[in-house]
């Protein structure tokens, strides 16, 4: 069973957080929801209260198959500013684990910290100047380059989550989940 870390913060995009968790769990993936704050409880961008499983500091010694970042504002800024999360992303990138981000997070987290240099990527329109060193693909809703998956925003949360699932568990498993969701 694949194991995925989903870091969250106050202001994370509600649809993206819930869709990522739901789709991956439907695909039999073990998902750990980790708050980058001092509390497990966060309030998402649209007011949804979400309880994380752990604090990000509790999983620094755990190796995951993927780290998947929701976007949302100011959630993506909180993720960007979490030294613990950035250290985990670097550790996992070295291991070629899957790193995925949607909405503002590809630009604010991956772009700011150099994860998309010399890669193709997308993000929520208006944040592309933060995709430092990347080739921005504005007409692609979901982009994969090497071990990095990026996506544009809330409307793409389902396709993004299914892409993550397909890369971890295979196309057939992702198609099975998609069929069950009537995608």
JSON list of C-alpha atoms in Angstrom, two decimals:
[
{"chain": "A", "resi": 1, "resn": "UNK", "atom": "CA", "xyz": [0.00, 0.00, 0.00]},
{"chain": "A", "resi": 2, "resn": "UNK", "atom": "CA", "xyz": [1.39, 3.40, -0.99]},
{"chain": "A", "resi": 3, "resn": "UNK", "atom": "CA", "xyz": [1.73, 6.04, 1.69]},
{"chain": "A", "resi": 4, "resn": "UNK", "atom": "CA", "xyz": [1.09, 9.74, 0.94]},
{"chain": "A", "resi": 5, "resn": "UNK", "atom": "CA", "xyz": [1.61, 12.89, 2.98]},
{"chain": "A", "resi": 6, "resn": "UNK", "atom": "CA", "xyz": [-0.88, 15.74, 2.43]},
{"chain": "A", "resi": 7, "resn": "UNK", "atom": "CA", "xyz": [0.31, 18.87, 4.27]},
{"chain": "A", "resi": 8, "resn": "UNK", "atom": "CA", "xyz": [-2.39, 21.41, 5.09]},
{"chain": "A", "resi": 9, "resn": "UNK", "atom": "CA", "xyz": [-2.54, 24.90, 6.55]},
{"chain": "A", "resi": 10, "resn": "UNK", "atom": "CA", "xyz": [-4.99, 27.60, 7.47]},
{"chain": "A", "resi": 11, "resn": "UNK", "atom": "CA", "xyz": [-6.27, 28.86, 4.14]},
{"chain": "A", "resi": 12, "resn": "UNK", "atom": "CA", "xyz": [-5.72, 25.65, 2.15]},
{"chain": "A", "resi": 13, "resn": "UNK", "atom": "CA", "xyz": [-8.27, 25.27, -0.65]},
{"chain": "A", "resi": 14, "resn": "UNK", "atom": "CA", "xyz": [-11.21, 23.22, 0.70]},
{"chain": "A", "resi": 15, "resn": "UNK", "atom": "CA", "xyz": [-12.08, 21.39, -2.54]},
{"chain": "A", "resi": 16, "resn": "UNK", "atom": "CA", "xyz": [-8.47, 20.45, -3.21]},
{"chain": "A", "resi": 17, "resn": "UNK", "atom": "CA", "xyz": [-7.77, 19.11, 0.28]},
{"chain": "A", "resi": 18, "resn": "UNK", "atom": "CA", "xyz": [-10.92, 16.98, 0.44]},
{"chain": "A", "resi": 19, "resn": "UNK", "atom": "CA", "xyz": [-10.68, 15.74, -3.17]},
{"chain": "A", "resi": 20, "resn": "UNK", "atom": "CA", "xyz": [-7.04, 14.68, -2.79]},
{"chain": "A", "resi": 21, "resn": "UNK", "atom": "CA", "xyz": [-7.78, 12.77, 0.42]},
{"chain": "A", "resi": 22, "resn": "UNK", "atom": "CA", "xyz": [-10.97, 11.19, -0.90]},
{"chain": "A", "resi": 23, "resn": "UNK", "atom": "CA", "xyz": [-9.63, 10.03, -4.26]},
{"chain": "A", "resi": 24, "resn": "UNK", "atom": "CA", "xyz": [-6.41, 8.62, -2.81]},
{"chain": "A", "resi": 25, "resn": "UNK", "atom": "CA", "xyz": [-8.23, 6.76, -0.03]},
{"chain": "A", "resi": 26, "resn": "UNK", "atom": "CA", "xyz": [-10.69, 5.34, -2.57]},
{"chain": "A", "resi": 27, "resn": "UNK", "atom": "CA", "xyz": [-7.58, 4.03, -4.33]},
{"chain": "A", "resi": 28, "resn": "UNK", "atom": "CA", "xyz": [-6.48, 2.22, -1.15]},
{"chain": "A", "resi": 29, "resn": "UNK", "atom": "CA", "xyz": [-3.66, 4.65, -0.41]},
{"chain": "A", "resi": 30, "resn": "UNK", "atom": "CA", "xyz": [-2.70, 5.39, 3.18]},
{"chain": "A", "resi": 31, "resn": "UNK", "atom": "CA", "xyz": [-3.04, 9.16, 3.52]},
{"chain": "A", "resi": 32, "resn": "UNK", "atom": "CA", "xyz": [-1.51, 11.14, 6.38]},
{"chain": "A", "resi": 33, "resn": "UNK", "atom": "CA", "xyz": [-2.93, 14.64, 6.72]},
{"chain": "A", "resi": 34, "resn": "UNK", "atom": "CA", "xyz": [-0.34, 16.88, 8.42]},
{"chain": "A", "resi": 35, "resn": "UNK", "atom": "CA", "xyz": [-0.83, 20.42, 9.70]},
{"chain": "A", "resi": 36, "resn": "UNK", "atom": "CA", "xyz": [2.13, 22.77, 9.23]},
{"chain": "A", "resi": 37, "resn": "UNK", "atom": "CA", "xyz": [0.91, 24.78, 12.23]},
{"chain": "A", "resi": 38, "resn": "UNK", "atom": "CA", "xyz": [1.19, 24.10, 15.98]},
{"chain": "A", "resi": 39, "resn": "UNK", "atom": "CA", "xyz": [-2.36, 22.72, 16.01]},
{"chain": "A", "resi": 40, "resn": "UNK", "atom": "CA", "xyz": [-3.91, 19.80, 14.13]},
{"chain": "A", "resi": 41, "resn": "UNK", "atom": "CA", "xyz": [-7.02, 21.90, 13.48]},
{"chain": "A", "resi": 42, "resn": "UNK", "atom": "CA", "xyz": [-7.02, 24.26, 10.50]},
{"chain": "A", "resi": 43, "resn": "UNK", "atom": "CA", "xyz": [-9.64, 26.43, 8.86]},
{"chain": "A", "resi": 44, "resn": "UNK", "atom": "CA", "xyz": [-9.58, 26.08, 5.09]},
{"chain": "A", "resi": 45, "resn": "UNK", "atom": "CA", "xyz": [-9.96, 28.98, 2.64]},
{"chain": "A", "resi": 46, "resn": "UNK", "atom": "CA", "xyz": [-13.76, 28.76, 2.52]},
{"chain": "A", "resi": 47, "resn": "UNK", "atom": "CA", "xyz": [-14.23, 28.19, 6.24]},
{"chain": "A", "resi": 48, "resn": "UNK", "atom": "CA", "xyz": [-14.27, 24.39, 6.39]},
{"chain": "A", "resi": 49, "resn": "UNK", "atom": "CA", "xyz": [-12.74, 23.14, 9.64]},
{"chain": "A", "resi": 50, "resn": "UNK", "atom": "CA", "xyz": [-10.36, 20.24, 9.02]},
{"chain": "A", "resi": 51, "resn": "UNK", "atom": "CA", "xyz": [-8.56, 18.11, 11.61]},
{"chain": "A", "resi": 52, "resn": "UNK", "atom": "CA", "xyz": [-5.15, 16.78, 10.56]},
{"chain": "A", "resi": 53, "resn": "UNK", "atom": "CA", "xyz": [-3.94, 13.35, 11.63]},
{"chain": "A", "resi": 54, "resn": "UNK", "atom": "CA", "xyz": [-0.57, 14.68, 12.77]},
{"chain": "A", "resi": 55, "resn": "UNK", "atom": "CA", "xyz": [1.59, 17.77, 12.95]},
{"chain": "A", "resi": 56, "resn": "UNK", "atom": "CA", "xyz": [4.24, 18.07, 10.23]},
{"chain": "A", "resi": 57, "resn": "UNK", "atom": "CA", "xyz": [6.98, 17.84, 12.89]},
{"chain": "A", "resi": 58, "resn": "UNK", "atom": "CA", "xyz": [5.68, 14.36, 13.82]},
{"chain": "A", "resi": 59, "resn": "UNK", "atom": "CA", "xyz": [6.53, 12.86, 10.40]},
{"chain": "A", "resi": 60, "resn": "UNK", "atom": "CA", "xyz": [10.02, 14.17, 9.70]},
{"chain": "A", "resi": 61, "resn": "UNK", "atom": "CA", "xyz": [11.49, 10.67, 9.90]},
{"chain": "A", "resi": 62, "resn": "UNK", "atom": "CA", "xyz": [8.84, 9.04, 7.70]},
{"chain": "A", "resi": 63, "resn": "UNK", "atom": "CA", "xyz": [9.50, 8.32, 4.03]},
{"chain": "A", "resi": 64, "resn": "UNK", "atom": "CA", "xyz": [6.40, 8.62, 1.83]},
{"chain": "A", "resi": 65, "resn": "UNK", "atom": "CA", "xyz": [5.74, 7.49, -1.72]},
{"chain": "A", "resi": 66, "resn": "UNK", "atom": "CA", "xyz": [4.38, 10.97, -2.45]},
{"chain": "A", "resi": 67, "resn": "UNK", "atom": "CA", "xyz": [3.84, 14.40, -0.95]},
{"chain": "A", "resi": 68, "resn": "UNK", "atom": "CA", "xyz": [0.75, 16.12, -2.35]},
{"chain": "A", "resi": 69, "resn": "UNK", "atom": "CA", "xyz": [0.15, 19.83, -1.75]},
{"chain": "A", "resi": 70, "resn": "UNK", "atom": "CA", "xyz": [-3.23, 21.53, -2.00]},
{"chain": "A", "resi": 71, "resn": "UNK", "atom": "CA", "xyz": [-3.27, 25.20, -2.95]},
{"chain": "A", "resi": 72, "resn": "UNK", "atom": "CA", "xyz": [-5.46, 28.01, -1.71]},
{"chain": "A", "resi": 73, "resn": "UNK", "atom": "CA", "xyz": [-4.53, 31.30, -0.17]},
{"chain": "A", "resi": 74, "resn": "UNK", "atom": "CA", "xyz": [-3.01, 31.94, 2.24]},
{"chain": "A", "resi": 75, "resn": "UNK", "atom": "CA", "xyz": [-2.57, 28.18, 2.65]},
{"chain": "A", "resi": 76, "resn": "UNK", "atom": "CA", "xyz": [0.06, 27.91, -0.08]},
{"chain": "A", "resi": 77, "resn": "UNK", "atom": "CA", "xyz": [2.04, 30.70, 1.60]},
{"chain": "A", "resi": 78, "resn": "UNK", "atom": "CA", "xyz": [1.97, 28.81, 4.90]},
{"chain": "A", "resi": 79, "resn": "UNK", "atom": "CA", "xyz": [3.19, 25.67, 3.13]},
{"chain": "A", "resi": 80, "resn": "UNK", "atom": "CA", "xyz": [5.93, 27.69, 1.39]},
{"chain": "A", "resi": 81, "resn": "UNK", "atom": "CA", "xyz": [7.08, 29.11, 4.73]},
{"chain": "A", "resi": 82, "resn": "UNK", "atom": "CA", "xyz": [7.23, 25.76, 6.57]},
{"chain": "A", "resi": 83, "resn": "UNK", "atom": "CA", "xyz": [10.92, 24.88, 6.84]},
{"chain": "A", "resi": 84, "resn": "UNK", "atom": "CA", "xyz": [9.97, 21.39, 8.01]},
{"chain": "A", "resi": 85, "resn": "UNK", "atom": "CA", "xyz": [7.85, 20.82, 4.89]},
{"chain": "A", "resi": 86, "resn": "UNK", "atom": "CA", "xyz": [10.53, 22.17, 2.56]},
{"chain": "A", "resi": 87, "resn": "UNK", "atom": "CA", "xyz": [13.10, 19.87, 4.20]},
{"chain": "A", "resi": 88, "resn": "UNK", "atom": "CA", "xyz": [10.72, 16.92, 3.70]},
{"chain": "A", "resi": 89, "resn": "UNK", "atom": "CA", "xyz": [10.18, 17.85, 0.05]},
{"chain": "A", "resi": 90, "resn": "UNK", "atom": "CA", "xyz": [13.96, 18.01, -0.52]},
{"chain": "A", "resi": 91, "resn": "UNK", "atom": "CA", "xyz": [14.50, 14.66, 1.22]},
{"chain": "A", "resi": 92, "resn": "UNK", "atom": "CA", "xyz": [11.76, 13.05, -0.89]},
{"chain": "A", "resi": 93, "resn": "UNK", "atom": "CA", "xyz": [12.90, 14.67, -4.14]},
{"chain": "A", "resi": 94, "resn": "UNK", "atom": "CA", "xyz": [16.35, 13.14, -3.66]},
{"chain": "A", "resi": 95, "resn": "UNK", "atom": "CA", "xyz": [14.63, 9.75, -3.32]},
{"chain": "A", "resi": 96, "resn": "UNK", "atom": "CA", "xyz": [12.60, 10.42, -6.53]},
{"chain": "A", "resi": 97, "resn": "UNK", "atom": "CA", "xyz": [9.34, 10.25, -4.60]},
{"chain": "A", "resi": 98, "resn": "UNK", "atom": "CA", "xyz": [6.37, 11.78, -6.35]},
{"chain": "A", "resi": 99, "resn": "UNK", "atom": "CA", "xyz": [5.90, 15.48, -5.52]},
{"chain": "A", "resi": 100, "resn": "UNK", "atom": "CA", "xyz": [2.57, 16.99, -6.54]},
{"chain": "A", "resi": 101, "resn": "UNK", "atom": "CA", "xyz": [1.03, 20.43, -6.11]},
{"chain": "A", "resi": 102, "resn": "UNK", "atom": "CA", "xyz": [-2.09, 22.21, -7.32]},
{"chain": "A", "resi": 103, "resn": "UNK", "atom": "CA", "xyz": [-3.32, 25.81, -7.61]},
{"chain": "A", "resi": 104, "resn": "UNK", "atom": "CA", "xyz": [-0.91, 28.36, -6.07]},
{"chain": "A", "resi": 105, "resn": "UNK", "atom": "CA", "xyz": [1.35, 25.69, -4.51]},
{"chain": "A", "resi": 106, "resn": "UNK", "atom": "CA", "xyz": [3.29, 24.73, -7.68]},
{"chain": "A", "resi": 107, "resn": "UNK", "atom": "CA", "xyz": [4.44, 28.34, -7.93]},
{"chain": "A", "resi": 108, "resn": "UNK", "atom": "CA", "xyz": [4.66, 29.41, -4.30]},
{"chain": "A", "resi": 109, "resn": "UNK", "atom": "CA", "xyz": [6.13, 26.18, -2.89]},
{"chain": "A", "resi": 110, "resn": "UNK", "atom": "CA", "xyz": [7.81, 24.34, -5.77]},
{"chain": "A", "resi": 111, "resn": "UNK", "atom": "CA", "xyz": [8.82, 27.50, -7.66]},
{"chain": "A", "resi": 112, "resn": "UNK", "atom": "CA", "xyz": [10.13, 29.37, -4.64]},
{"chain": "A", "resi": 113, "resn": "UNK", "atom": "CA", "xyz": [12.21, 26.42, -3.48]},
{"chain": "A", "resi": 114, "resn": "UNK", "atom": "CA", "xyz": [13.61, 25.27, -6.85]},
{"chain": "A", "resi": 115, "resn": "UNK", "atom": "CA", "xyz": [11.70, 22.02, -7.40]},
{"chain": "A", "resi": 116, "resn": "UNK", "atom": "CA", "xyz": [10.54, 22.94, -10.93]},
{"chain": "A", "resi": 117, "resn": "UNK", "atom": "CA", "xyz": [13.80, 24.29, -12.37]},
{"chain": "A", "resi": 118, "resn": "UNK", "atom": "CA", "xyz": [14.18, 22.97, -15.95]},
{"chain": "A", "resi": 119, "resn": "UNK", "atom": "CA", "xyz": [10.75, 21.29, -15.77]},
{"chain": "A", "resi": 120, "resn": "UNK", "atom": "CA", "xyz": [7.41, 21.94, -17.40]},
{"chain": "A", "resi": 121, "resn": "UNK", "atom": "CA", "xyz": [4.73, 23.01, -14.93]},
{"chain": "A", "resi": 122, "resn": "UNK", "atom": "CA", "xyz": [1.41, 24.75, -14.53]},
{"chain": "A", "resi": 123, "resn": "UNK", "atom": "CA", "xyz": [-0.34, 26.58, -11.71]},
{"chain": "A", "resi": 124, "resn": "UNK", "atom": "CA", "xyz": [-3.27, 28.86, -10.95]},
{"chain": "A", "resi": 125, "resn": "UNK", "atom": "CA", "xyz": [-3.18, 31.74, -13.48]},
{"chain": "A", "resi": 126, "resn": "UNK", "atom": "CA", "xyz": [-1.53, 34.83, -12.04]},
{"chain": "A", "resi": 127, "resn": "UNK", "atom": "CA", "xyz": [1.05, 32.91, -10.02]},
{"chain": "A", "resi": 128, "resn": "UNK", "atom": "CA", "xyz": [3.18, 31.79, -12.99]},
{"chain": "A", "resi": 129, "resn": "UNK", "atom": "CA", "xyz": [5.93, 34.37, -12.34]},
{"chain": "A", "resi": 130, "resn": "UNK", "atom": "CA", "xyz": [6.78, 32.33, -9.23]},
{"chain": "A", "resi": 131, "resn": "UNK", "atom": "CA", "xyz": [7.47, 29.17, -11.28]},
{"chain": "A", "resi": 132, "resn": "UNK", "atom": "CA", "xyz": [11.16, 30.11, -11.27]},
{"chain": "A", "resi": 133, "resn": "UNK", "atom": "CA", "xyz": [13.17, 28.18, -13.85]},
{"chain": "A", "resi": 134, "resn": "UNK", "atom": "CA", "xyz": [10.15, 26.24, -15.18]},
{"chain": "A", "resi": 135, "resn": "UNK", "atom": "CA", "xyz": [8.49, 26.24, -18.56]},
{"chain": "A", "resi": 136, "resn": "UNK", "atom": "CA", "xyz": [4.96, 27.42, -17.77]},
{"chain": "A", "resi": 137, "resn": "UNK", "atom": "CA", "xyz": [2.23, 25.55, -19.68]},
{"chain": "A", "resi": 138, "resn": "UNK", "atom": "CA", "xyz": [-0.90, 27.73, -19.33]},
{"chain": "A", "resi": 139, "resn": "UNK", "atom": "CA", "xyz": [-3.06, 25.57, -21.60]},
{"chain": "A", "resi": 140, "resn": "UNK", "atom": "CA", "xyz": [-2.44, 22.31, -19.70]},
{"chain": "A", "resi": 141, "resn": "UNK", "atom": "CA", "xyz": [-4.65, 21.68, -16.64]},
{"chain": "A", "resi": 142, "resn": "UNK", "atom": "CA", "xyz": [-2.36, 18.94, -15.25]},
{"chain": "A", "resi": 143, "resn": "UNK", "atom": "CA", "xyz": [1.34, 18.58, -16.11]},
{"chain": "A", "resi": 144, "resn": "UNK", "atom": "CA", "xyz": [3.79, 15.82, -15.19]},
{"chain": "A", "resi": 145, "resn": "UNK", "atom": "CA", "xyz": [7.54, 16.20, -15.66]},
{"chain": "A", "resi": 146, "resn": "UNK", "atom": "CA", "xyz": [9.81, 13.58, -14.13]},
{"chain": "A", "resi": 147, "resn": "UNK", "atom": "CA", "xyz": [8.65, 13.10, -10.50]},
{"chain": "A", "resi": 148, "resn": "UNK", "atom": "CA", "xyz": [6.68, 16.38, -10.36]},
{"chain": "A", "resi": 149, "resn": "UNK", "atom": "CA", "xyz": [2.93, 16.77, -11.02]},
{"chain": "A", "resi": 150, "resn": "UNK", "atom": "CA", "xyz": [1.39, 20.24, -11.11]},
{"chain": "A", "resi": 151, "resn": "UNK", "atom": "CA", "xyz": [-2.18, 21.39, -11.74]},
{"chain": "A", "resi": 152, "resn": "UNK", "atom": "CA", "xyz": [-4.07, 24.64, -12.25]},
{"chain": "A", "resi": 153, "resn": "UNK", "atom": "CA", "xyz": [-6.76, 24.90, -9.58]},
{"chain": "A", "resi": 154, "resn": "UNK", "atom": "CA", "xyz": [-9.94, 23.75, -7.84]},
{"chain": "A", "resi": 155, "resn": "UNK", "atom": "CA", "xyz": [-11.78, 22.60, -10.97]},
{"chain": "A", "resi": 156, "resn": "UNK", "atom": "CA", "xyz": [-8.84, 20.30, -11.74]},
{"chain": "A", "resi": 157, "resn": "UNK", "atom": "CA", "xyz": [-8.72, 18.72, -8.27]},
{"chain": "A", "resi": 158, "resn": "UNK", "atom": "CA", "xyz": [-10.32, 15.46, -9.47]},
{"chain": "A", "resi": 159, "resn": "UNK", "atom": "CA", "xyz": [-8.08, 15.05, -12.55]},
{"chain": "A", "resi": 160, "resn": "UNK", "atom": "CA", "xyz": [-5.03, 15.99, -10.47]},
{"chain": "A", "resi": 161, "resn": "UNK", "atom": "CA", "xyz": [-5.86, 13.49, -7.72]},
{"chain": "A", "resi": 162, "resn": "UNK", "atom": "CA", "xyz": [-6.50, 10.73, -10.28]},
{"chain": "A", "resi": 163, "resn": "UNK", "atom": "CA", "xyz": [-3.13, 11.51, -11.91]},
{"chain": "A", "resi": 164, "resn": "UNK", "atom": "CA", "xyz": [-1.42, 11.11, -8.55]},
{"chain": "A", "resi": 165, "resn": "UNK", "atom": "CA", "xyz": [-3.28, 7.84, -7.97]},
{"chain": "A", "resi": 166, "resn": "UNK", "atom": "CA", "xyz": [-2.37, 6.53, -11.43]},
{"chain": "A", "resi": 167, "resn": "UNK", "atom": "CA", "xyz": [1.31, 7.25, -10.83]},
{"chain": "A", "resi": 168, "resn": "UNK", "atom": "CA", "xyz": [1.27, 5.48, -7.48]},
{"chain": "A", "resi": 169, "resn": "UNK", "atom": "CA", "xyz": [-1.04, 2.51, -8.11]},
{"chain": "A", "resi": 170, "resn": "UNK", "atom": "CA", "xyz": [-1.31, 2.27, -11.89]},
{"chain": "A", "resi": 171, "resn": "UNK", "atom": "CA", "xyz": [-3.77, 3.33, -14.55]},
{"chain": "A", "resi": 172, "resn": "UNK", "atom": "CA", "xyz": [-6.19, 0.45, -13.94]},
{"chain": "A", "resi": 173, "resn": "UNK", "atom": "CA", "xyz": [-6.64, 1.40, -10.27]},
{"chain": "A", "resi": 174, "resn": "UNK", "atom": "CA", "xyz": [-7.12, 5.07, -11.18]},
{"chain": "A", "resi": 175, "resn": "UNK", "atom": "CA", "xyz": [-9.66, 4.11, -13.86]},
{"chain": "A", "resi": 176, "resn": "UNK", "atom": "CA", "xyz": [-11.53, 1.92, -11.37]},
{"chain": "A", "resi": 177, "resn": "UNK", "atom": "CA", "xyz": [-11.79, 4.86, -8.94]},
{"chain": "A", "resi": 178, "resn": "UNK", "atom": "CA", "xyz": [-12.73, 7.25, -11.75]},
{"chain": "A", "resi": 179, "resn": "UNK", "atom": "CA", "xyz": [-15.48, 4.91, -12.93]},
{"chain": "A", "resi": 180, "resn": "UNK", "atom": "CA", "xyz": [-16.88, 4.71, -9.40]},
{"chain": "A", "resi": 181, "resn": "UNK", "atom": "CA", "xyz": [-16.92, 8.51, -9.28]},
{"chain": "A", "resi": 182, "resn": "UNK", "atom": "CA", "xyz": [-18.60, 8.72, -12.72]},
{"chain": "A", "resi": 183, "resn": "UNK", "atom": "CA", "xyz": [-15.64, 10.61, -14.19]}
]
